[in-house]
Amino acid sequence: MDAMDLRILRIVQSCPDIAVADIAEKAGLSHTPCWRRLKNLEADGVIRGRVAVLDPQAFGLSVNVYASIRLNRHDEETLNSFEAAVRLRPEIVECFLMGGDSDYLLRVVVRSIDDYEQLQRKFLLHLPGVASLNSSFTLKCIKLTTELPI
């Protein structure tokens, strides 16, 4: 990856629906070389996809919860089963395998505290290998971005 690729990536990050011709103009390239670079970045997995960032409030999804989970077993089967189950729940928008006190950190987006309580009682506490769960609720979003510092 060279400086031109980074320039293209910065442009795409800030405006994912921008046309190739506009990317080329902003980056100082002609259309075809810019298109080739974009295709290579996609093929290499550097660009994993392009998204629209939606406002959760517009859908009544006003509660963000960070759930720290500790497992009582760490065998491959338990980890794989846990991760597969988490992928199936749309309320879980992020899941990280952690080092430190927690094994996993989940970000959950729901309409209400009651909705989270139901998810916790009926799903989260029944995930494979769960020993403990600690939930933290956000009060206000100060910064949320998908743009990487490249």
mmCIF file with all atom_site columns, C-alpha atoms in Angstrom:
data_model
loop_
_atom_site.group_PDB
_atom_site.id
_atom_site.type_symbol
_atom_site.label_atom_id
_atom_site.label_alt_id
_atom_site.label_comp_id
_atom_site.label_asym_id
_atom_site.label_entity_id
_atom_site.label_seq_id
_atom_site.pdbx_PDB_ins_code
_atom_site.Cartn_x
_atom_site.Cartn_y
_atom_site.Cartn_z
_atom_site.occupancy
_atom_site.B_iso_or_equiv
_atom_site.pdbx_formal_charge
_atom_site.auth_seq_id
_atom_site.auth_comp_id
_atom_site.auth_asym_id
_atom_site.auth_atom_id
_atom_site.pdbx_PDB_model_num
ATOM 1   C CA . MET A 1 1   ? 0.000   0.000   0.000   1.00 0.00 ? 1   MET A CA 1
ATOM 2   C CA . ASP A 1 2   ? 1.414   3.333   -0.990  1.00 0.00 ? 2   ASP A CA 1
ATOM 3   C CA . ALA A 1 3   ? 0.553   6.988   -0.327  1.00 0.00 ? 3   ALA A CA 1
ATOM 4   C CA . MET A 1 4   ? -1.962  7.067   -3.195  1.00 0.00 ? 4   MET A CA 1
ATOM 5   C CA . ASP A 1 5   ? -3.816  4.038   -1.796  1.00 0.00 ? 5   ASP A CA 1
ATOM 6   C CA . LEU A 1 6   ? -4.003  5.761   1.594   1.00 0.00 ? 6   LEU A CA 1
ATOM 7   C CA . ARG A 1 7   ? -5.330  8.926   -0.031  1.00 0.00 ? 7   ARG A CA 1
ATOM 8   C CA . ILE A 1 8   ? -8.025  6.909   -1.821  1.00 0.00 ? 8   ILE A CA 1
ATOM 9   C CA . LEU A 1 9   ? -8.924  5.101   1.411   1.00 0.00 ? 9   LEU A CA 1
ATOM 10  C CA . ARG A 1 10  ? -9.287  8.364   3.331   1.00 0.00 ? 10  ARG A CA 1
ATOM 11  C CA . ILE A 1 11  ? -11.681 9.632   0.663   1.00 0.00 ? 11  ILE A CA 1
ATOM 12  C CA . VAL A 1 12  ? -13.736 6.421   0.637   1.00 0.00 ? 12  VAL A CA 1
ATOM 13  C CA . GLN A 1 13  ? -13.896 6.334   4.455   1.00 0.00 ? 13  GLN A CA 1
ATOM 14  C CA . SER A 1 14  ? -15.317 9.832   4.678   1.00 0.00 ? 14  SER A CA 1
ATOM 15  C CA . CYS A 1 15  ? -17.849 9.317   1.869   1.00 0.00 ? 15  CYS A CA 1
ATOM 16  C CA . PRO A 1 16  ? -18.499 5.627   1.087   1.00 0.00 ? 16  PRO A CA 1
ATOM 17  C CA . ASP A 1 17  ? -21.025 6.292   -1.689  1.00 0.00 ? 17  ASP A CA 1
ATOM 18  C CA . ILE A 1 18  ? -18.731 8.583   -3.684  1.00 0.00 ? 18  ILE A CA 1
ATOM 19  C CA . ALA A 1 19  ? -18.374 7.813   -7.392  1.00 0.00 ? 19  ALA A CA 1
ATOM 20  C CA . VAL A 1 20  ? -15.067 6.508   -8.723  1.00 0.00 ? 20  VAL A CA 1
ATOM 21  C CA . ALA A 1 21  ? -14.740 9.577   -10.950 1.00 0.00 ? 21  ALA A CA 1
ATOM 22  C CA . ASP A 1 22  ? -15.013 11.828  -7.892  1.00 0.00 ? 22  ASP A CA 1
ATOM 23  C CA . ILE A 1 23  ? -12.504 9.733   -5.938  1.00 0.00 ? 23  ILE A CA 1
ATOM 24  C CA . ALA A 1 24  ? -10.105 9.947   -8.873  1.00 0.00 ? 24  ALA A CA 1
ATOM 25  C CA . GLU A 1 25  ? -10.493 13.721  -9.083  1.00 0.00 ? 25  GLU A CA 1
ATOM 26  C CA . LYS A 1 26  ? -9.947  14.240  -5.340  1.00 0.00 ? 26  LYS A CA 1
ATOM 27  C CA . ALA A 1 27  ? -6.978  11.856  -5.314  1.00 0.00 ? 27  ALA A CA 1
ATOM 28  C CA . GLY A 1 28  ? -5.366  13.353  -8.423  1.00 0.00 ? 28  GLY A CA 1
ATOM 29  C CA . LEU A 1 29  ? -5.667  10.239  -10.598 1.00 0.00 ? 29  LEU A CA 1
ATOM 30  C CA . SER A 1 30  ? -7.435  9.413   -13.808 1.00 0.00 ? 30  SER A CA 1
ATOM 31  C CA . HIS A 1 31  ? -10.525 7.200   -13.630 1.00 0.00 ? 31  HIS A CA 1
ATOM 32  C CA . THR A 1 32  ? -9.069  3.862   -14.752 1.00 0.00 ? 32  THR A CA 1
ATOM 33  C CA . PRO A 1 33  ? -6.003  3.729   -12.453 1.00 0.00 ? 33  PRO A CA 1
ATOM 34  C CA . CYS A 1 34  ? -8.210  4.827   -9.540  1.00 0.00 ? 34  CYS A CA 1
ATOM 35  C CA . TRP A 1 35  ? -10.765 2.107   -10.348 1.00 0.00 ? 35  TRP A CA 1
ATOM 36  C CA . ARG A 1 36  ? -7.972  -0.514  -10.517 1.00 0.00 ? 36  ARG A CA 1
ATOM 37  C CA . ARG A 1 37  ? -6.593  0.564   -7.142  1.00 0.00 ? 37  ARG A CA 1
ATOM 38  C CA . LEU A 1 38  ? -10.061 0.390   -5.579  1.00 0.00 ? 38  LEU A CA 1
ATOM 39  C CA . LYS A 1 39  ? -10.625 -3.093  -7.004  1.00 0.00 ? 39  LYS A CA 1
ATOM 40  C CA . ASN A 1 40  ? -7.234  -4.248  -5.686  1.00 0.00 ? 40  ASN A CA 1
ATOM 41  C CA . LEU A 1 41  ? -7.971  -2.810  -2.230  1.00 0.00 ? 41  LEU A CA 1
ATOM 42  C CA . GLU A 1 42  ? -11.302 -4.659  -2.230  1.00 0.00 ? 42  GLU A CA 1
ATOM 43  C CA . ALA A 1 43  ? -9.747  -7.910  -3.485  1.00 0.00 ? 43  ALA A CA 1
ATOM 44  C CA . ASP A 1 44  ? -7.034  -7.704  -0.826  1.00 0.00 ? 44  ASP A CA 1
ATOM 45  C CA . GLY A 1 45  ? -9.680  -7.252  1.869   1.00 0.00 ? 45  GLY A CA 1
ATOM 46  C CA . VAL A 1 46  ? -8.486  -3.772  2.826   1.00 0.00 ? 46  VAL A CA 1
ATOM 47  C CA . ILE A 1 47  ? -11.937 -2.454  1.905   1.00 0.00 ? 47  ILE A CA 1
ATOM 48  C CA . ARG A 1 48  ? -14.331 -4.950  3.492   1.00 0.00 ? 48  ARG A CA 1
ATOM 49  C CA . GLY A 1 49  ? -17.491 -3.133  2.451   1.00 0.00 ? 49  GLY A CA 1
ATOM 50  C CA . ARG A 1 50  ? -19.210 0.217   2.307   1.00 0.00 ? 50  ARG A CA 1
ATOM 51  C CA . VAL A 1 51  ? -21.988 1.153   4.700   1.00 0.00 ? 51  VAL A CA 1
ATOM 52  C CA . ALA A 1 52  ? -24.505 3.827   5.561   1.00 0.00 ? 52  ALA A CA 1
ATOM 53  C CA . VAL A 1 53  ? -24.345 4.846   9.213   1.00 0.00 ? 53  VAL A CA 1
ATOM 54  C CA . LEU A 1 54  ? -27.880 5.001   10.592  1.00 0.00 ? 54  LEU A CA 1
ATOM 55  C CA . ASP A 1 55  ? -29.080 7.027   13.558  1.00 0.00 ? 55  ASP A CA 1
ATOM 56  C CA . PRO A 1 56  ? -30.249 4.511   16.188  1.00 0.00 ? 56  PRO A CA 1
ATOM 57  C CA . GLN A 1 57  ? -32.604 7.135   17.686  1.00 0.00 ? 57  GLN A CA 1
ATOM 58  C CA . ALA A 1 58  ? -34.570 7.167   14.414  1.00 0.00 ? 58  ALA A CA 1
ATOM 59  C CA . PHE A 1 59  ? -35.508 3.545   15.135  1.00 0.00 ? 59  PHE A CA 1
ATOM 60  C CA . GLY A 1 60  ? -36.120 3.966   18.854  1.00 0.00 ? 60  GLY A CA 1
ATOM 61  C CA . LEU A 1 61  ? -32.865 2.188   19.703  1.00 0.00 ? 61  LEU A CA 1
ATOM 62  C CA . SER A 1 62  ? -31.821 4.524   22.491  1.00 0.00 ? 62  SER A CA 1
ATOM 63  C CA . VAL A 1 63  ? -30.032 2.141   24.861  1.00 0.00 ? 63  VAL A CA 1
ATOM 64  C CA . ASN A 1 64  ? -26.397 1.092   24.380  1.00 0.00 ? 64  ASN A CA 1
ATOM 65  C CA . VAL A 1 65  ? -25.072 -1.562  26.717  1.00 0.00 ? 65  VAL A CA 1
ATOM 66  C CA . TYR A 1 66  ? -21.540 -2.875  27.069  1.00 0.00 ? 66  TYR A CA 1
ATOM 67  C CA . ALA A 1 67  ? -21.685 -6.390  28.459  1.00 0.00 ? 67  ALA A CA 1
ATOM 68  C CA . SER A 1 68  ? -18.472 -7.902  29.850  1.00 0.00 ? 68  SER A CA 1
ATOM 69  C CA . ILE A 1 69  ? -18.664 -11.663 29.893  1.00 0.00 ? 69  ILE A CA 1
ATOM 70  C CA . ARG A 1 70  ? -16.437 -14.175 31.645  1.00 0.00 ? 70  ARG A CA 1
ATOM 71  C CA . LEU A 1 71  ? -16.575 -17.813 30.667  1.00 0.00 ? 71  LEU A CA 1
ATOM 72  C CA . ASN A 1 72  ? -16.162 -20.804 32.929  1.00 0.00 ? 72  ASN A CA 1
ATOM 73  C CA . ARG A 1 73  ? -14.630 -22.890 30.131  1.00 0.00 ? 73  ARG A CA 1
ATOM 74  C CA . HIS A 1 74  ? -12.134 -21.855 27.471  1.00 0.00 ? 74  HIS A CA 1
ATOM 75  C CA . ASP A 1 75  ? -12.027 -24.902 25.232  1.00 0.00 ? 75  ASP A CA 1
ATOM 76  C CA . GLU A 1 76  ? -12.338 -24.445 21.488  1.00 0.00 ? 76  GLU A CA 1
ATOM 77  C CA . GLU A 1 77  ? -15.844 -25.903 21.320  1.00 0.00 ? 77  GLU A CA 1
ATOM 78  C CA . THR A 1 78  ? -17.175 -23.461 23.942  1.00 0.00 ? 78  THR A CA 1
ATOM 79  C CA . LEU A 1 79  ? -15.512 -20.462 22.298  1.00 0.00 ? 79  LEU A CA 1
ATOM 80  C CA . ASN A 1 80  ? -16.789 -21.417 18.841  1.00 0.00 ? 80  ASN A CA 1
ATOM 81  C CA . SER A 1 81  ? -20.314 -22.062 20.141  1.00 0.00 ? 81  SER A CA 1
ATOM 82  C CA . PHE A 1 82  ? -20.362 -18.775 22.052  1.00 0.00 ? 82  PHE A CA 1
ATOM 83  C CA . GLU A 1 83  ? -19.181 -16.784 19.020  1.00 0.00 ? 83  GLU A CA 1
ATOM 84  C CA . ALA A 1 84  ? -21.623 -18.501 16.651  1.00 0.00 ? 84  ALA A CA 1
ATOM 85  C CA . ALA A 1 85  ? -24.565 -17.759 18.968  1.00 0.00 ? 85  ALA A CA 1
ATOM 86  C CA . VAL A 1 86  ? -23.541 -14.099 19.344  1.00 0.00 ? 86  VAL A CA 1
ATOM 87  C CA . ARG A 1 87  ? -23.392 -13.651 15.561  1.00 0.00 ? 87  ARG A CA 1
ATOM 88  C CA . LEU A 1 88  ? -27.064 -14.636 15.294  1.00 0.00 ? 88  LEU A CA 1
ATOM 89  C CA . ARG A 1 89  ? -28.438 -11.829 17.479  1.00 0.00 ? 89  ARG A CA 1
ATOM 90  C CA . PRO A 1 90  ? -28.987 -8.512  15.679  1.00 0.00 ? 90  PRO A CA 1
ATOM 91  C CA . GLU A 1 91  ? -29.056 -6.597  18.990  1.00 0.00 ? 91  GLU A CA 1
ATOM 92  C CA . ILE A 1 92  ? -25.391 -7.494  19.473  1.00 0.00 ? 92  ILE A CA 1
ATOM 93  C CA . VAL A 1 93  ? -23.694 -5.084  17.097  1.00 0.00 ? 93  VAL A CA 1
ATOM 94  C CA . GLU A 1 94  ? -20.103 -5.669  18.243  1.00 0.00 ? 94  GLU A CA 1
ATOM 95  C CA . CYS A 1 95  ? -18.310 -8.528  19.948  1.00 0.00 ? 95  CYS A CA 1
ATOM 96  C CA . PHE A 1 96  ? -14.654 -8.605  20.943  1.00 0.00 ? 96  PHE A CA 1
ATOM 97  C CA . LEU A 1 97  ? -12.539 -11.408 22.383  1.00 0.00 ? 97  LEU A CA 1
ATOM 98  C CA . MET A 1 98  ? -10.670 -9.697  25.199  1.00 0.00 ? 98  MET A CA 1
ATOM 99  C CA . GLY A 1 99  ? -7.515  -10.025 27.220  1.00 0.00 ? 99  GLY A CA 1
ATOM 100 C CA . GLY A 1 100 ? -7.717  -9.098  30.900  1.00 0.00 ? 100 GLY A CA 1
ATOM 101 C CA . ASP A 1 101 ? -10.595 -9.542  33.331  1.00 0.00 ? 101 ASP A CA 1
ATOM 102 C CA . SER A 1 102 ? -13.288 -10.291 30.720  1.00 0.00 ? 102 SER A CA 1
ATOM 103 C CA . ASP A 1 103 ? -13.282 -12.901 28.013  1.00 0.00 ? 103 ASP A CA 1
ATOM 104 C CA . TYR A 1 104 ? -15.703 -11.053 25.715  1.00 0.00 ? 104 TYR A CA 1
ATOM 105 C CA . LEU A 1 105 ? -17.043 -7.532  25.432  1.00 0.00 ? 105 LEU A CA 1
ATOM 106 C CA . LEU A 1 106 ? -20.359 -7.085  23.648  1.00 0.00 ? 106 LEU A CA 1
ATOM 107 C CA . ARG A 1 107 ? -22.031 -3.882  22.539  1.00 0.00 ? 107 ARG A CA 1
ATOM 108 C CA . VAL A 1 108 ? -25.767 -4.318  22.565  1.00 0.00 ? 108 VAL A CA 1
ATOM 109 C CA . VAL A 1 109 ? -28.266 -1.832  21.100  1.00 0.00 ? 109 VAL A CA 1
ATOM 110 C CA . VAL A 1 110 ? -31.890 -2.061  22.269  1.00 0.00 ? 110 VAL A CA 1
ATOM 111 C CA . ARG A 1 111 ? -34.982 0.121   22.690  1.00 0.00 ? 111 ARG A CA 1
ATOM 112 C CA . SER A 1 112 ? -35.161 0.046   26.474  1.00 0.00 ? 112 SER A CA 1
ATOM 113 C CA . ILE A 1 113 ? -33.633 -1.232  29.692  1.00 0.00 ? 113 ILE A CA 1
ATOM 114 C CA . ASP A 1 114 ? -36.533 -3.691  29.870  1.00 0.00 ? 114 ASP A CA 1
ATOM 115 C CA . ASP A 1 115 ? -35.624 -5.036  26.426  1.00 0.00 ? 115 ASP A CA 1
ATOM 116 C CA . TYR A 1 116 ? -32.041 -5.496  27.590  1.00 0.00 ? 116 TYR A CA 1
ATOM 117 C CA . GLU A 1 117 ? -33.185 -7.264  30.743  1.00 0.00 ? 117 GLU A CA 1
ATOM 118 C CA . GLN A 1 118 ? -35.183 -9.721  28.630  1.00 0.00 ? 118 GLN A CA 1
ATOM 119 C CA . LEU A 1 119 ? -32.231 -10.303 26.295  1.00 0.00 ? 119 LEU A CA 1
ATOM 120 C CA . GLN A 1 120 ? -29.974 -10.857 29.288  1.00 0.00 ? 120 GLN A CA 1
ATOM 121 C CA . ARG A 1 121 ? -32.362 -13.284 31.036  1.00 0.00 ? 121 ARG A CA 1
ATOM 122 C CA . LYS A 1 122 ? -33.391 -15.243 27.969  1.00 0.00 ? 122 LYS A CA 1
ATOM 123 C CA . PHE A 1 123 ? -30.229 -15.212 25.860  1.00 0.00 ? 123 PHE A CA 1
ATOM 124 C CA . LEU A 1 124 ? -27.009 -13.742 27.218  1.00 0.00 ? 124 LEU A CA 1
ATOM 125 C CA . LEU A 1 125 ? -26.956 -15.711 30.467  1.00 0.00 ? 125 LEU A CA 1
ATOM 126 C CA . HIS A 1 126 ? -27.608 -18.913 28.482  1.00 0.00 ? 126 HIS A CA 1
ATOM 127 C CA . LEU A 1 127 ? -24.720 -18.484 26.056  1.00 0.00 ? 127 LEU A CA 1
ATOM 128 C CA . PRO A 1 128 ? -22.275 -21.405 26.132  1.00 0.00 ? 128 PRO A CA 1
ATOM 129 C CA . GLY A 1 129 ? -19.869 -21.258 29.051  1.00 0.00 ? 129 GLY A CA 1
ATOM 130 C CA . VAL A 1 130 ? -21.070 -17.992 30.631  1.00 0.00 ? 130 VAL A CA 1
ATOM 131 C CA . ALA A 1 131 ? -19.847 -17.716 34.223  1.00 0.00 ? 131 ALA A CA 1
ATOM 132 C CA . SER A 1 132 ? -20.587 -14.023 34.791  1.00 0.00 ? 132 SER A CA 1
ATOM 133 C CA . LEU A 1 133 ? -21.937 -10.979 33.026  1.00 0.00 ? 133 LEU A CA 1
ATOM 134 C CA . ASN A 1 134 ? -21.413 -7.332  33.956  1.00 0.00 ? 134 ASN A CA 1
ATOM 135 C CA . SER A 1 135 ? -23.444 -4.685  32.135  1.00 0.00 ? 135 SER A CA 1
ATOM 136 C CA . SER A 1 136 ? -22.607 -0.996  31.730  1.00 0.00 ? 136 SER A CA 1
ATOM 137 C CA . PHE A 1 137 ? -25.092 1.427   30.212  1.00 0.00 ? 137 PHE A CA 1
ATOM 138 C CA . THR A 1 138 ? -24.017 4.443   28.204  1.00 0.00 ? 138 THR A CA 1
ATOM 139 C CA . LEU A 1 139 ? -25.402 7.836   29.145  1.00 0.00 ? 139 LEU A CA 1
ATOM 140 C CA . LYS A 1 140 ? -24.352 9.816   26.072  1.00 0.00 ? 140 LYS A CA 1
ATOM 141 C CA . CYS A 1 141 ? -22.411 9.167   22.881  1.00 0.00 ? 141 CYS A CA 1
ATOM 142 C CA . ILE A 1 142 ? -19.541 11.630  22.647  1.00 0.00 ? 142 ILE A CA 1
ATOM 143 C CA . LYS A 1 143 ? -17.829 10.169  19.589  1.00 0.00 ? 143 LYS A CA 1
ATOM 144 C CA . LEU A 1 144 ? -18.739 7.327   17.263  1.00 0.00 ? 144 LEU A CA 1
ATOM 145 C CA . THR A 1 145 ? -16.909 6.853   13.987  1.00 0.00 ? 145 THR A CA 1
ATOM 146 C CA . THR A 1 146 ? -16.078 4.107   11.537  1.00 0.00 ? 146 THR A CA 1
ATOM 147 C CA . GLU A 1 147 ? -13.126 6.048   10.118  1.00 0.00 ? 147 GLU A CA 1
ATOM 148 C CA . LEU A 1 148 ? -9.683  4.628   10.904  1.00 0.00 ? 148 LEU A CA 1
ATOM 149 C CA . PRO A 1 149 ? -6.784  7.010   11.611  1.00 0.00 ? 149 PRO A CA 1
ATOM 150 C CA . ILE A 1 150 ? -4.835  6.326   8.424   1.00 0.00 ? 150 ILE A CA 1
#
